[in-house]
Short mmCIF file of C-alpha atoms in Angstrom, two decimals:
data_model
loop_
_atom_site.label_atom_id
_atom_site.label_comp_id
_atom_site.label_asym_id
_atom_site.label_seq_id
_atom_site.Cartn_x
_atom_site.Cartn_y
_atom_site.Cartn_z
CA MET C 256 262.63 247.60 176.80
CA PHE C 257 262.08 249.99 179.47
CA ARG C 258 263.89 250.16 182.76
CA ARG C 259 262.47 251.90 185.78
CA VAL C 260 264.72 252.40 188.56
CA THR C 261 264.41 254.51 191.56
CA SER C 262 267.47 255.85 193.38
CA SER C 263 267.89 257.92 196.48
CA LEU C 264 270.76 258.14 199.30
CA THR C 265 268.20 259.89 201.65
CA PRO C 266 265.97 256.89 203.32
CA LYS C 267 262.55 257.46 203.92
CA SER C 268 261.58 259.36 207.08
CA GLY C 269 259.81 256.55 208.66
CA ALA C 270 262.76 254.25 208.56
CA PRO C 271 264.03 253.12 211.91
CA ALA C 272 267.16 254.84 213.16
CA SER C 273 269.16 251.55 213.07
CA ASN C 274 268.32 251.47 209.18
CA ARG C 275 269.67 254.95 208.73
CA GLY C 276 272.94 253.72 209.74
CA SER C 277 272.74 255.70 213.03
CA ALA C 278 274.11 253.65 216.05
CA VAL C 279 272.46 254.34 219.34
CA GLY C 280 275.08 255.03 221.74
CA THR C 281 277.50 257.75 222.97
CA PRO C 282 277.72 261.05 221.32
CA GLN C 283 281.52 260.05 220.31
CA SER C 284 280.02 256.79 218.80
CA GLU C 285 277.20 258.84 216.90
CA ARG C 286 279.83 261.19 215.57
CA GLU C 287 281.94 258.38 214.27
CA GLN C 288 278.95 256.66 212.72
CA ALA C 289 277.83 259.82 211.27
CA LEU C 290 281.26 260.29 209.54
CA LYS C 291 281.11 256.57 208.30
CA ASP C 292 277.65 257.54 206.77
CA TYR C 293 279.12 260.59 205.12
CA LYS C 294 282.04 258.83 203.66
CA LEU C 295 279.70 256.26 202.25
CA THR C 296 277.61 259.00 200.61
CA ILE C 297 280.84 260.46 199.05
CA GLU C 298 281.64 256.89 197.80
CA TYR C 299 278.31 256.63 196.01
CA LYS C 300 278.30 259.89 194.57
CA HIS C 301 281.72 259.04 192.89
CA LEU C 302 280.64 255.68 192.03
CA LYS C 303 277.72 257.34 189.93
CA GLU C 304 280.47 259.24 187.74
CA HIS C 305 282.92 256.31 187.55
CA SER C 306 281.11 253.08 187.69
CA PRO C 307 282.35 250.24 185.64
CA SER C 308 280.60 249.99 182.36
CA GLY C 309 277.64 247.64 182.10
CA VAL C 310 277.18 247.78 185.86
CA TYR C 311 274.26 249.39 187.61
CA LEU C 312 273.94 250.08 191.50
CA ILE C 313 270.99 251.65 193.17
CA PRO C 314 270.69 252.34 196.98
CA SER C 315 267.94 250.95 199.05
CA HIS C 316 265.02 253.23 200.21
CA GLU C 317 265.18 251.82 203.76
CA ASN C 318 268.94 251.27 204.52
CA LEU C 319 272.04 253.40 203.57
CA ARG C 320 273.94 250.05 203.49
CA VAL C 321 272.00 248.01 201.17
CA PHE C 322 272.10 248.40 197.41
CA TYR C 323 270.66 246.53 194.44
CA GLY C 324 272.38 246.30 191.22
CA ALA C 325 272.53 244.41 187.81
CA ILE C 326 275.38 243.52 185.43
CA PHE C 327 274.89 243.51 181.48
CA VAL C 328 277.52 241.18 180.21
CA ARG C 329 278.71 242.26 176.59
CA ARG C 330 281.13 239.84 175.53
CA GLY C 331 282.96 236.42 176.72
CA PRO C 332 281.38 233.39 177.86
CA TYR C 333 278.54 235.12 179.76
CA THR C 334 277.72 237.34 176.76
CA ASN C 335 274.06 238.67 176.99
CA GLY C 336 273.79 237.65 180.65
CA ILE C 337 271.72 239.82 182.86
CA PHE C 338 272.55 239.23 186.44
CA ARG C 339 271.07 241.02 189.34
CA PHE C 340 272.46 241.29 192.90
CA LYS C 341 272.28 242.79 196.37
CA VAL C 342 275.30 244.43 198.05
CA THR C 343 275.08 244.73 201.88
CA LEU C 344 277.51 246.58 203.68
CA PRO C 345 278.46 245.85 207.48
CA GLN C 346 277.20 248.63 209.86
CA GLN C 347 280.96 249.41 210.64
CA TYR C 348 281.73 249.58 206.88
CA ASN C 349 284.87 252.02 206.11
CA ASP C 350 286.76 250.30 208.89
CA VAL C 351 289.29 247.67 208.24
CA ASN C 352 288.30 244.24 207.24
CA THR C 353 284.59 245.30 206.82
CA TRP C 354 284.03 243.25 203.71
CA PRO C 355 280.88 243.93 201.62
CA LEU C 356 278.57 241.07 200.97
CA VAL C 357 277.46 240.44 197.36
CA GLU C 358 274.65 238.11 196.87
CA PHE C 359 273.41 237.05 193.36
CA PHE C 360 269.69 236.65 192.77
CA ASN C 361 270.28 234.65 189.70
CA GLN C 362 272.05 231.29 189.39
CA VAL C 363 275.77 232.33 188.35
CA TYR C 364 277.87 229.07 187.36
CA SER C 365 281.29 230.20 188.24
CA PRO C 366 284.14 229.50 190.76
CA TYR C 367 283.87 232.88 192.22
CA VAL C 368 280.17 232.51 193.12
CA ASP C 369 278.50 229.97 195.77
CA GLY C 370 276.27 227.82 193.93
CA GLU C 371 273.89 227.45 196.83
CA THR C 372 273.82 230.89 198.33
CA GLY C 373 274.73 233.14 195.48
CA VAL C 374 277.51 234.65 197.41
CA MET C 375 280.20 236.00 195.62
CA ASN C 376 284.05 235.50 196.60
CA VAL C 377 285.34 238.79 197.85
CA LYS C 378 287.80 237.82 200.60
CA SER C 379 289.98 235.71 198.52
CA SER C 380 290.83 238.65 196.18
CA TYR C 381 291.01 241.10 199.04
CA PRO C 382 292.30 239.19 202.05
CA LYS C 383 292.48 242.50 203.89
CA TRP C 384 289.66 245.34 203.14
CA ASP C 385 291.63 248.44 203.46
CA PRO C 386 289.28 251.34 203.53
CA THR C 387 292.08 253.54 202.24
CA LYS C 388 292.41 251.53 199.13
CA HIS C 389 289.29 249.71 198.68
CA TYR C 390 285.76 251.32 197.97
CA LEU C 391 282.30 250.49 196.22
CA ILE C 392 284.05 251.07 192.72
CA THR C 393 286.67 248.36 193.82
CA LEU C 394 284.03 245.97 194.64
CA LEU C 395 282.04 246.52 191.34
CA THR C 396 285.14 246.25 189.31
CA HIS C 397 285.83 243.04 190.81
CA LEU C 398 282.13 241.89 190.28
CA LYS C 399 282.53 242.69 186.58
CA LYS C 400 285.94 241.00 186.35
CA ILE C 401 284.58 237.60 187.31
CA PHE C 402 282.22 237.67 184.12
CA TYR C 403 285.22 238.39 181.75
CA VAL C 404 288.10 236.36 183.20
CA LYS C 405 289.84 233.92 181.03
CA SER C 406 291.28 231.64 183.47
CA TYR C 407 290.44 230.31 186.94
CA GLU C 408 294.19 228.82 187.73
CA ASP C 409 294.64 231.45 190.58
CA VAL C 410 291.11 230.98 192.14
CA LYS C 411 291.28 230.52 195.92
CA LEU C 412 288.13 228.85 197.31
CA ASP C 413 289.08 229.15 201.03
CA SER C 414 289.74 232.41 203.01
CA GLY C 415 290.26 232.41 206.74
CA GLY C 416 288.61 228.87 207.01
CA ASP C 417 285.44 229.94 205.23
CA ALA C 418 284.34 228.04 202.18
CA ILE C 419 283.62 230.72 199.49
CA GLY C 420 282.97 230.23 195.88
CA ASN C 421 282.13 227.19 193.74
CA ARG C 422 284.46 224.30 193.97
CA GLU C 423 282.36 222.00 191.58
CA ALA C 424 282.65 224.71 188.93
CA LEU C 425 286.43 225.14 189.30
CA GLU C 426 286.97 221.41 188.95
CA CYS C 427 284.60 221.43 185.92
CA TRP C 428 286.60 224.24 184.39
CA LYS C 429 289.78 222.31 185.06
CA THR C 430 288.51 218.88 183.61
CA ASN C 431 285.81 219.60 181.18
CA ARG C 432 285.76 222.78 179.52
CA ALA C 433 282.99 221.90 177.13
CA MET C 434 280.62 220.97 180.18
CA PHE C 435 281.78 224.27 181.80
CA ARG C 436 280.62 226.27 178.81
CA GLN C 437 277.57 224.42 178.64
CA LYS C 438 276.52 225.38 182.18
CA VAL C 439 277.54 228.74 181.73
CA GLU C 440 275.31 229.04 178.74
CA GLU C 441 272.59 227.61 180.55
CA CYS C 442 272.96 230.14 183.54
CA VAL C 443 273.02 232.90 180.80
CA LYS C 444 269.60 231.77 179.34
CA THR C 445 268.09 231.66 182.81
CA SER C 446 269.04 235.08 183.67
CA GLN C 447 267.55 236.33 180.51
CA ALA C 448 264.33 234.25 181.13
CA GLU C 449 264.20 235.93 184.83
CA MET C 450 264.81 239.53 183.55
CA PHE C 451 261.20 240.63 184.61
CA VAL C 452 261.08 238.61 187.99
CA ASP C 453 260.98 240.76 190.96
CA PHE C 454 263.35 238.81 193.46
CA ASP C 455 262.73 241.40 196.29
CA PRO C 456 259.66 243.15 195.15
CA SER C 457 259.18 244.88 198.67
CA ASN C 458 262.60 246.13 198.91
CA SER C 459 264.28 246.30 195.77
CA THR C 460 264.92 249.76 194.04
CA LEU C 461 265.91 248.00 190.73
CA HIS C 462 263.01 246.74 188.50
CA PHE C 463 262.67 245.98 184.87
CA ASN C 464 259.41 246.07 183.02
CA GLU C 465 258.24 244.58 179.81
CA ASP C 466 257.41 246.80 176.98
CA ALA C 467 253.78 247.77 176.55
CA LEU C 468 252.12 245.64 173.81
CA GLN C 469 252.00 248.57 171.21
CA TYR C 470 255.76 249.08 171.68
CA GLN C 471 256.34 245.29 170.98
CA ILE C 472 254.21 245.56 167.72
CA LEU C 473 256.03 248.81 166.86
CA ARG C 474 259.41 247.09 167.21
CA GLN C 475 258.19 244.40 164.87
CA LEU C 476 257.06 246.67 162.40
CA LEU C 477 260.30 248.50 162.15
CA SER C 478 262.23 245.33 161.94
CA GLN C 479 260.10 244.17 159.28
CA ARG C 480 260.45 247.67 157.44
CA SER C 481 264.19 247.49 157.80
CA GLN C 482 264.39 244.30 155.74
CA GLU C 483 262.70 245.90 152.85
CA GLU C 484 264.36 247.75 150.05
CA ASN C 485 263.72 250.84 151.34
CA SER C 486 265.15 251.03 154.88
CA PHE C 487 263.14 252.51 157.52
CA LEU C 488 266.14 254.96 157.98
CA LYS C 489 264.77 256.63 154.99
CA MET C 490 261.13 256.68 156.18
CA SER C 491 259.49 260.12 156.24
CA ARG C 492 257.94 261.69 159.43
CA THR C 493 254.58 260.76 158.26
CA GLU C 494 255.47 257.07 157.38
CA ILE C 495 256.68 256.78 161.09
CA PHE C 496 253.66 258.13 162.42
CA ASP C 497 251.56 255.87 160.40
CA LEU C 498 253.43 252.88 161.68
CA VAL C 499 253.21 254.17 165.36
CA GLY C 500 249.41 254.62 164.65
CA GLU C 501 249.06 250.98 163.08
CA ALA C 502 250.96 249.52 166.17
CA GLY C 503 248.46 251.20 168.42
CA ASN C 504 245.64 249.90 166.49
CA ARG C 505 246.78 246.39 166.47
CA ALA C 506 247.46 246.68 170.22
CA ALA C 507 243.98 247.84 170.97
CA ALA C 508 242.62 245.08 168.67
CA ALA C 509 244.61 242.56 170.57
CA SER C 510 243.42 243.98 173.88
CA HIS C 511 239.76 243.79 172.76
CA VAL C 512 239.99 240.21 171.55
CA SER C 513 241.75 239.04 174.92
CA LYS C 514 238.74 240.66 176.79
#
């Protein structure tokens, strides 16, 4: 599998001023907005070095406050799930109570995620968003946690009068654990099936591409060789090149037949 990602903190030169995070107003308001923009770039630089394992976040080309991400779940009930999401930060982000908005593109069956909108519950865990304590890394750590949590006893579905999360999923977890596990497994399988779907092709900076046919064939050949008595780990360089050539020939033949 090859992953092609494009990242840049500098929006395209043709992007409108509002998308670049620059508020139109007095020189004072512009300076304040510029400071917020600068703080955000520092946050992202820190995030690139300390992001939670298995979680990836790429900034949009068009808007400094929009990011596209993915989480690869490695253990627990959501094992092998590949869930993609979008993070949108308010224009005044870095002020008090400017909560980030997280929207999952995949269906995520969890008490923490609205079953209709895909919006992740942030406010219940952070009733007050404090810019001196809470950052993008705080958000991604919380995002990762919801896929590894073992108990939902403390989940709060309402915050400030806003319905957040999935009440049905919470009730299912409390009353029918087997059904809950089944629905979680279903959403994991769906996330795998949707791995190469472009949910937001015109804007997203995070894309997954299928392997070329020759690489799929090469992987099959290597897998077959590993099951033989002489493991492919003991293969000579010439034998490996021969396998690569065979994979290329088979792919070319298959492509010719399909035409």
